Short mmCIF file of C-alpha atoms in Angstrom, two decimals:
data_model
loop_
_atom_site.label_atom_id
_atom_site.label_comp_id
_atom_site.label_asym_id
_atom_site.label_seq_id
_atom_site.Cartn_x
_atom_site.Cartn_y
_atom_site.Cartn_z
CA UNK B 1 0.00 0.00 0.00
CA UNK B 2 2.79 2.36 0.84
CA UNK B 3 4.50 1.62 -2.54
CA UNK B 4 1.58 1.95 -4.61
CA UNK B 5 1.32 5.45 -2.53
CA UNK B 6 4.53 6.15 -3.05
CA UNK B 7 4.71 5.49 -6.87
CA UNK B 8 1.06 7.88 -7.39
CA UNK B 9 2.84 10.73 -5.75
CA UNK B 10 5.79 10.54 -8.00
CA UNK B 11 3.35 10.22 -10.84
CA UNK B 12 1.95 13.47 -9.58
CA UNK B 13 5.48 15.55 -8.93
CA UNK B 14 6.07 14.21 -13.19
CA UNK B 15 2.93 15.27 -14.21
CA UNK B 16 2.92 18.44 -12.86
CA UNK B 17 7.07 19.14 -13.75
CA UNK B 18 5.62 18.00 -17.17
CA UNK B 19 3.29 20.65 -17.35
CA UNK B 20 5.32 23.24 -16.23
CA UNK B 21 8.03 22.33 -18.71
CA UNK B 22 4.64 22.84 -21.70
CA UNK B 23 3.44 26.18 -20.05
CA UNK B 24 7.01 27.70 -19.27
CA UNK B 25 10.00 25.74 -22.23
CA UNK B 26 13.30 26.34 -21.60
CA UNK B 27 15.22 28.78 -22.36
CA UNK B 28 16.88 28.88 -26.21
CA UNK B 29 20.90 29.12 -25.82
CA UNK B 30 22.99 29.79 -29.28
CA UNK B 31 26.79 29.66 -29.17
CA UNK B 32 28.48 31.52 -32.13
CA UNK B 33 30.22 30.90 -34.02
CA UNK B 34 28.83 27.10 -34.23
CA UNK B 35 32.07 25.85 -35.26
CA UNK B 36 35.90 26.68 -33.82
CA UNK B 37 36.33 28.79 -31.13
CA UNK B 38 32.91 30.41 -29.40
CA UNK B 39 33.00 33.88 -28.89
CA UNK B 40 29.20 34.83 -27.82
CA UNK B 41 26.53 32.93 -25.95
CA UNK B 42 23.11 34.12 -26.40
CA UNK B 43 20.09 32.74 -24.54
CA UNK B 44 17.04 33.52 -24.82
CA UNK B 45 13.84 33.49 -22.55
CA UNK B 46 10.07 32.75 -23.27
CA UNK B 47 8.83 34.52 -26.15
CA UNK B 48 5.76 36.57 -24.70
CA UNK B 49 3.10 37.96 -26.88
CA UNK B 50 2.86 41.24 -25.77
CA UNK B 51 -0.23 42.04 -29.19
CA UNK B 52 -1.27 41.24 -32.52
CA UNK B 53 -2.51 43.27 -35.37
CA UNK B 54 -4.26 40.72 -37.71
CA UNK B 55 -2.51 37.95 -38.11
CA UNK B 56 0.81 39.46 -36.80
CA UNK B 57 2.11 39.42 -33.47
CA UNK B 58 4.35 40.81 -31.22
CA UNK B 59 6.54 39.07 -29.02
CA UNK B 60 9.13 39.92 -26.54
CA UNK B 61 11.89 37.95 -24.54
CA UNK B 62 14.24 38.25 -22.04
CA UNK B 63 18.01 38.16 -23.68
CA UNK B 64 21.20 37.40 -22.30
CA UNK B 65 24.75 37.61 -24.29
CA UNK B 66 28.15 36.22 -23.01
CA UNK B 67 31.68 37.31 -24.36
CA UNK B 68 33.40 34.12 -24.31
CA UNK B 69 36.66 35.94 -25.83
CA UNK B 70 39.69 36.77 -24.28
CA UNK B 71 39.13 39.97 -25.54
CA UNK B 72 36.26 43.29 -25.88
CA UNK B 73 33.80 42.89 -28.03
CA UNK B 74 33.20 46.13 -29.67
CA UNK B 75 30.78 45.92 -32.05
CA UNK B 76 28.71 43.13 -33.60
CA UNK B 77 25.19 42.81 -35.28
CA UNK B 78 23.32 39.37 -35.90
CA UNK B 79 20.09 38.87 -38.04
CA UNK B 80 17.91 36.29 -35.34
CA UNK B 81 15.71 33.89 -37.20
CA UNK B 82 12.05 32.91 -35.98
CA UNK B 83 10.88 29.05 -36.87
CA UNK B 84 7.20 27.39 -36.38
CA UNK B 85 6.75 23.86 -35.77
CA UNK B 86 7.07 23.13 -39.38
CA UNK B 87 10.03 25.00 -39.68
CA UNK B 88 9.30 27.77 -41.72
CA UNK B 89 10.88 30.67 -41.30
CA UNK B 90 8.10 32.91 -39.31
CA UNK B 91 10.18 36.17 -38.72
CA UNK B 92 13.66 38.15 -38.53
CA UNK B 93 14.65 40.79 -36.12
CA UNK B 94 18.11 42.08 -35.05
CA UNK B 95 20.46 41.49 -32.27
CA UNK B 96 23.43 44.44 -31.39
CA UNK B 97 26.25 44.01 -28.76
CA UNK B 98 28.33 46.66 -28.08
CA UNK B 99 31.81 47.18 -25.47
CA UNK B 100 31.31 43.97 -23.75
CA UNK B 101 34.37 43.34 -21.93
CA UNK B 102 35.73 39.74 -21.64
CA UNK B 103 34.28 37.48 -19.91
CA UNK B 104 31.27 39.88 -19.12
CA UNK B 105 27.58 39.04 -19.39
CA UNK B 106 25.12 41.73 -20.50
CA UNK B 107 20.82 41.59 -20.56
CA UNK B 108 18.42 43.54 -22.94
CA UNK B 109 15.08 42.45 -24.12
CA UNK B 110 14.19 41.38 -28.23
CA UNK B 111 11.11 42.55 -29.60
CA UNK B 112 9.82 40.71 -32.68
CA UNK B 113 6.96 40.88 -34.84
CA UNK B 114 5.85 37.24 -36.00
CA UNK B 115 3.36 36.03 -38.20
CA UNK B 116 2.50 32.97 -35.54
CA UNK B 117 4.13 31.50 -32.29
CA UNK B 118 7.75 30.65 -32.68
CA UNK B 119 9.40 26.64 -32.13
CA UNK B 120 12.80 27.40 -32.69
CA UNK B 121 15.43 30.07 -34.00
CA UNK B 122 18.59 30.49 -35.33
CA UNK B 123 21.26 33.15 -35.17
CA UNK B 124 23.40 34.54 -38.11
CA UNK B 125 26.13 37.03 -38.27
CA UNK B 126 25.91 40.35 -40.21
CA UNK B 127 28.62 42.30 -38.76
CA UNK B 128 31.44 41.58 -36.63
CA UNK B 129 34.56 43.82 -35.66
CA UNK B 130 37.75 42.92 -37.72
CA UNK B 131 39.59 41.65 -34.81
CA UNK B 132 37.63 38.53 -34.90
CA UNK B 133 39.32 37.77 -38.05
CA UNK B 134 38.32 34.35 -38.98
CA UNK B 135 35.30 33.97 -37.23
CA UNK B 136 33.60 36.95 -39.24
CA UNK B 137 30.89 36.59 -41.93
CA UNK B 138 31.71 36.51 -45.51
CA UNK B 139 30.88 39.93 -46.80
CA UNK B 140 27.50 40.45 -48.71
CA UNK B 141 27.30 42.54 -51.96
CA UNK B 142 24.11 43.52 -53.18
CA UNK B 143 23.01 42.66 -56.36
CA UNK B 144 20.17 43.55 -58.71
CA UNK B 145 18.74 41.06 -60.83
CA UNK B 146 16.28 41.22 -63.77
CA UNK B 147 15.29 39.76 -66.71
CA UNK B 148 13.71 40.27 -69.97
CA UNK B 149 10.83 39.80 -69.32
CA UNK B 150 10.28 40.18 -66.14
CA UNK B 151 8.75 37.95 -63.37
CA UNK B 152 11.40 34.94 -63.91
CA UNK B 153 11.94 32.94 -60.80
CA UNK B 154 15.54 33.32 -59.57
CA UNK B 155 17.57 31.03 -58.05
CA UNK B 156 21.13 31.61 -56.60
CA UNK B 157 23.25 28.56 -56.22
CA UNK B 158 20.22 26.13 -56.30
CA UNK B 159 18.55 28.70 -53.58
CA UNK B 160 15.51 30.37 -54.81
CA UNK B 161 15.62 34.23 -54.30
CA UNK B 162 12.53 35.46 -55.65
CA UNK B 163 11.08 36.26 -58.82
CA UNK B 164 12.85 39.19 -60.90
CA UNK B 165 13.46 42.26 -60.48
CA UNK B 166 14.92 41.59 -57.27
CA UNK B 167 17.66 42.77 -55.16
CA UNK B 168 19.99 39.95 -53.48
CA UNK B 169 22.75 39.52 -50.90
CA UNK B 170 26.05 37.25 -52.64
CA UNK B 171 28.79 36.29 -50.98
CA UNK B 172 32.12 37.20 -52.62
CA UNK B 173 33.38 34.09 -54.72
CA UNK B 174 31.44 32.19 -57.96
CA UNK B 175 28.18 31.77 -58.08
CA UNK B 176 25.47 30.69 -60.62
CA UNK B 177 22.05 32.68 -61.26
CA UNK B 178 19.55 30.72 -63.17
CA UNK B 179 15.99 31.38 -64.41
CA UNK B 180 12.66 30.06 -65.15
CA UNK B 181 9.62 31.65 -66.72
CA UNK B 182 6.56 30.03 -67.74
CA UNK B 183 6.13 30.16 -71.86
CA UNK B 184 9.90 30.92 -72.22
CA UNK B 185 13.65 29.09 -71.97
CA UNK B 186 15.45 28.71 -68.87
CA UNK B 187 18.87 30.97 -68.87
CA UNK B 188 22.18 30.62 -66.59
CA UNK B 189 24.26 33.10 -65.74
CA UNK B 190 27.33 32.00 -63.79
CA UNK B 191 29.90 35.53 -62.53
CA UNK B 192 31.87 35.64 -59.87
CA UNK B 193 32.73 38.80 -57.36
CA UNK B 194 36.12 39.57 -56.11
CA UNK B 195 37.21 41.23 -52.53
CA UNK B 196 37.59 44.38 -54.46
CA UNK B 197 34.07 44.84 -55.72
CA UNK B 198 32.62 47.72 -53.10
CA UNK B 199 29.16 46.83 -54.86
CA UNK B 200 28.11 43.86 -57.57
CA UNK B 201 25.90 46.23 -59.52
CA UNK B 202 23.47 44.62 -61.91
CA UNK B 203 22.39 41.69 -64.08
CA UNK B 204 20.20 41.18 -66.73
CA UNK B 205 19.54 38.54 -68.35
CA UNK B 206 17.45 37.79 -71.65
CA UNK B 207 15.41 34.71 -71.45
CA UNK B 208 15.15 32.61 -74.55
CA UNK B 209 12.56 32.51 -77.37
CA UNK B 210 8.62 32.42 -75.86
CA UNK B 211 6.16 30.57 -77.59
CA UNK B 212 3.85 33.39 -77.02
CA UNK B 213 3.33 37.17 -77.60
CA UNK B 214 4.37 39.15 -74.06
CA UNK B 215 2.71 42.50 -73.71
CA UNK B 216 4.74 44.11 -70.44
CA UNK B 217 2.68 46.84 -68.59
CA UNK B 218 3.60 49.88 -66.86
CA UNK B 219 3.41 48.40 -63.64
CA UNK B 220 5.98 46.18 -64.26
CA UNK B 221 3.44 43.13 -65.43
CA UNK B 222 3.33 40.82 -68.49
CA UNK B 223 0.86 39.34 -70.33
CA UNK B 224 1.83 36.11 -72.25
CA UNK B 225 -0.40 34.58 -75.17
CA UNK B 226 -1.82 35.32 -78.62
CA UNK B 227 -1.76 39.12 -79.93
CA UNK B 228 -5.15 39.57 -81.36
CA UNK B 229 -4.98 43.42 -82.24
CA UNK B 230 -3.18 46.45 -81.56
CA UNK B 231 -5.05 50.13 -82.39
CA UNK B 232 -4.22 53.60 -81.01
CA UNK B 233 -6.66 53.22 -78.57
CA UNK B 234 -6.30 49.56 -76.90
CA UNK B 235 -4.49 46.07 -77.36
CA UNK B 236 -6.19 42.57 -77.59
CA UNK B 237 -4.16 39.77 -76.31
CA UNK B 238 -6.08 36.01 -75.76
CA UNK B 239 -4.87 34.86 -72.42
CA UNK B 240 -5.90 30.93 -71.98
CA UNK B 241 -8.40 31.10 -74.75
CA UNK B 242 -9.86 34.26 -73.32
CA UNK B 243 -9.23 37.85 -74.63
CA UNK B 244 -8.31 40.57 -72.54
CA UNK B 245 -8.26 44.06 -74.02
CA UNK B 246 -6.16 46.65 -72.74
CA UNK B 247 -5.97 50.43 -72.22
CA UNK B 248 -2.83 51.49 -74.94
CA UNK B 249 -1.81 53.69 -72.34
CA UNK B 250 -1.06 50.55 -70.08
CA UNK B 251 1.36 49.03 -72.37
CA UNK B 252 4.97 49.60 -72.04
CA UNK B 253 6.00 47.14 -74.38
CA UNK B 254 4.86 44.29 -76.69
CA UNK B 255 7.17 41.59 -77.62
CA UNK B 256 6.55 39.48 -81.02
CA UNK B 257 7.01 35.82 -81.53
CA UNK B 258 8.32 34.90 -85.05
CA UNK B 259 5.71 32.48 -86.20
CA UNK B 260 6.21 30.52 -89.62
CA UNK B 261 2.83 31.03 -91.77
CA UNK B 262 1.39 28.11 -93.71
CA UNK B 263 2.28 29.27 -97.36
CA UNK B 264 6.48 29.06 -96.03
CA UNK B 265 5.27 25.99 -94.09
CA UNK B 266 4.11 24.12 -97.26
CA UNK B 267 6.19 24.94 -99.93
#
């Protein structure tokens, strides 16, 4: 009898430590950099919802960050990564450290704005003072990309960036842009940056041959299919079968397809 009493009272103390561990998780430590020699430990607290706006929310937690260097830190900024339970990436704030001496341990609070309740983060350098030497981030060069036409899916290095015009963040080194667009050829462009480039400036690239017309509007959007008619007051393009007739002072630009007619065809 005393056993079985014994055993539903530590049941009990589990449960409850169980529940406590759902309402309150522990805290979230990061060591950077993951690899070599650490120089910072973050933790942080709970994430509280302090209000929402829609679907957005705010959150809030309690931050701690440890030099772990034998010497000041005097400056460094880190982009922190939000994660649901699915891991997709939720939301993106920054972290700054300033004069922390070695050894020394210093506590501010991180407010984020989340599109749902985060499961896990991640931490990622942007800036770091040169005395950390090794340790510090490859330095990003932005780059604008486009295409002709417009509203090509990008993708750097097998990573899709977004569909064109779009402005991205490269590494220095080689790299490989490539491109897809529905009704046209996929394109590669492979470039590489040196140390010496302050800024990567610009590519564009022309995709191949569509099998349709392209009429590109003023807002930056393109119609692909059939032109029908073009006038001084509108142009009729048939979109999937249907046509869709548009104000001439909406078009920016029409783009042909060479099509072979049946008298060259049959000779």
């Amino acid at each position: 009898m005393i056993r079985n009493k014994t055993l539903f009272v530590l049941s009990l103390v589990l449960f409850v430590a169980a529940a406590a561990y759902a309402k309150d998780p522990p805290a979230q430590v990061i060591v950077w950099p993951e690899t070599g020699t650490p120089v910072l430990r973050f933790t942080f607290g709970k994430f509280k919802e302090v209000g929402s706006l829609g679907s957005e929310r705010s959150y809030v937690t309690e931050t701690t960050a440890e030099n772990l260097w034998n010497k000041a830190i005097s400056d460094a900024s880190f982009s922190l990564y939000l994660y649901d339970k699915n891991k997709t990436r939720i939301a993106e704030a920054s972290v700054h450290v300033s004069n922390v001496a070695p050894g020394e341990t210093i506590k501010f609070q991180t407010t984020i704005g989340s599109s749902g309740p985060p499961a896990s983060l991640s931490l990622l350098a942007r800036y770091v003072p040169k005395e950390l030497g090794p340790v510090a981030p490859p330095r990003m060069v932005s780059i604008t990309v486009n295409t002709v036409p417009q509203g090509a899916v990008a993708k750097l290095d097998g990573a899709e960036v977004g569909t064109t015009p779009k402005i991205v963040q490269v590494a220095v080194g080689k790299h490989l842009l490539e491109f897809t667009r529905e009704g046209f050829n996929p394109g590669k462009f492979p470039f590489e940056l040196s140390p010496d480039d302050a800024s990567g400036g610009s590519v564009s690239f022309e995709l191949g041959t569509s099998a349709h017309d392209s009429v590109e509007l003023r807002d930056g959007s393109v119609l692909t299919g059939d032109l029908v008619s073009v006038s001084g007051m509108d142009v009729v393009i048939k979109v999937g079968g249907s046509n869709q007739s548009l104000n001439r002072n909406q078009v920016k630009r029409i783009l042909f397809v060479q099509r072979t007619s049946a008298e060259e065809g049959n000779p």
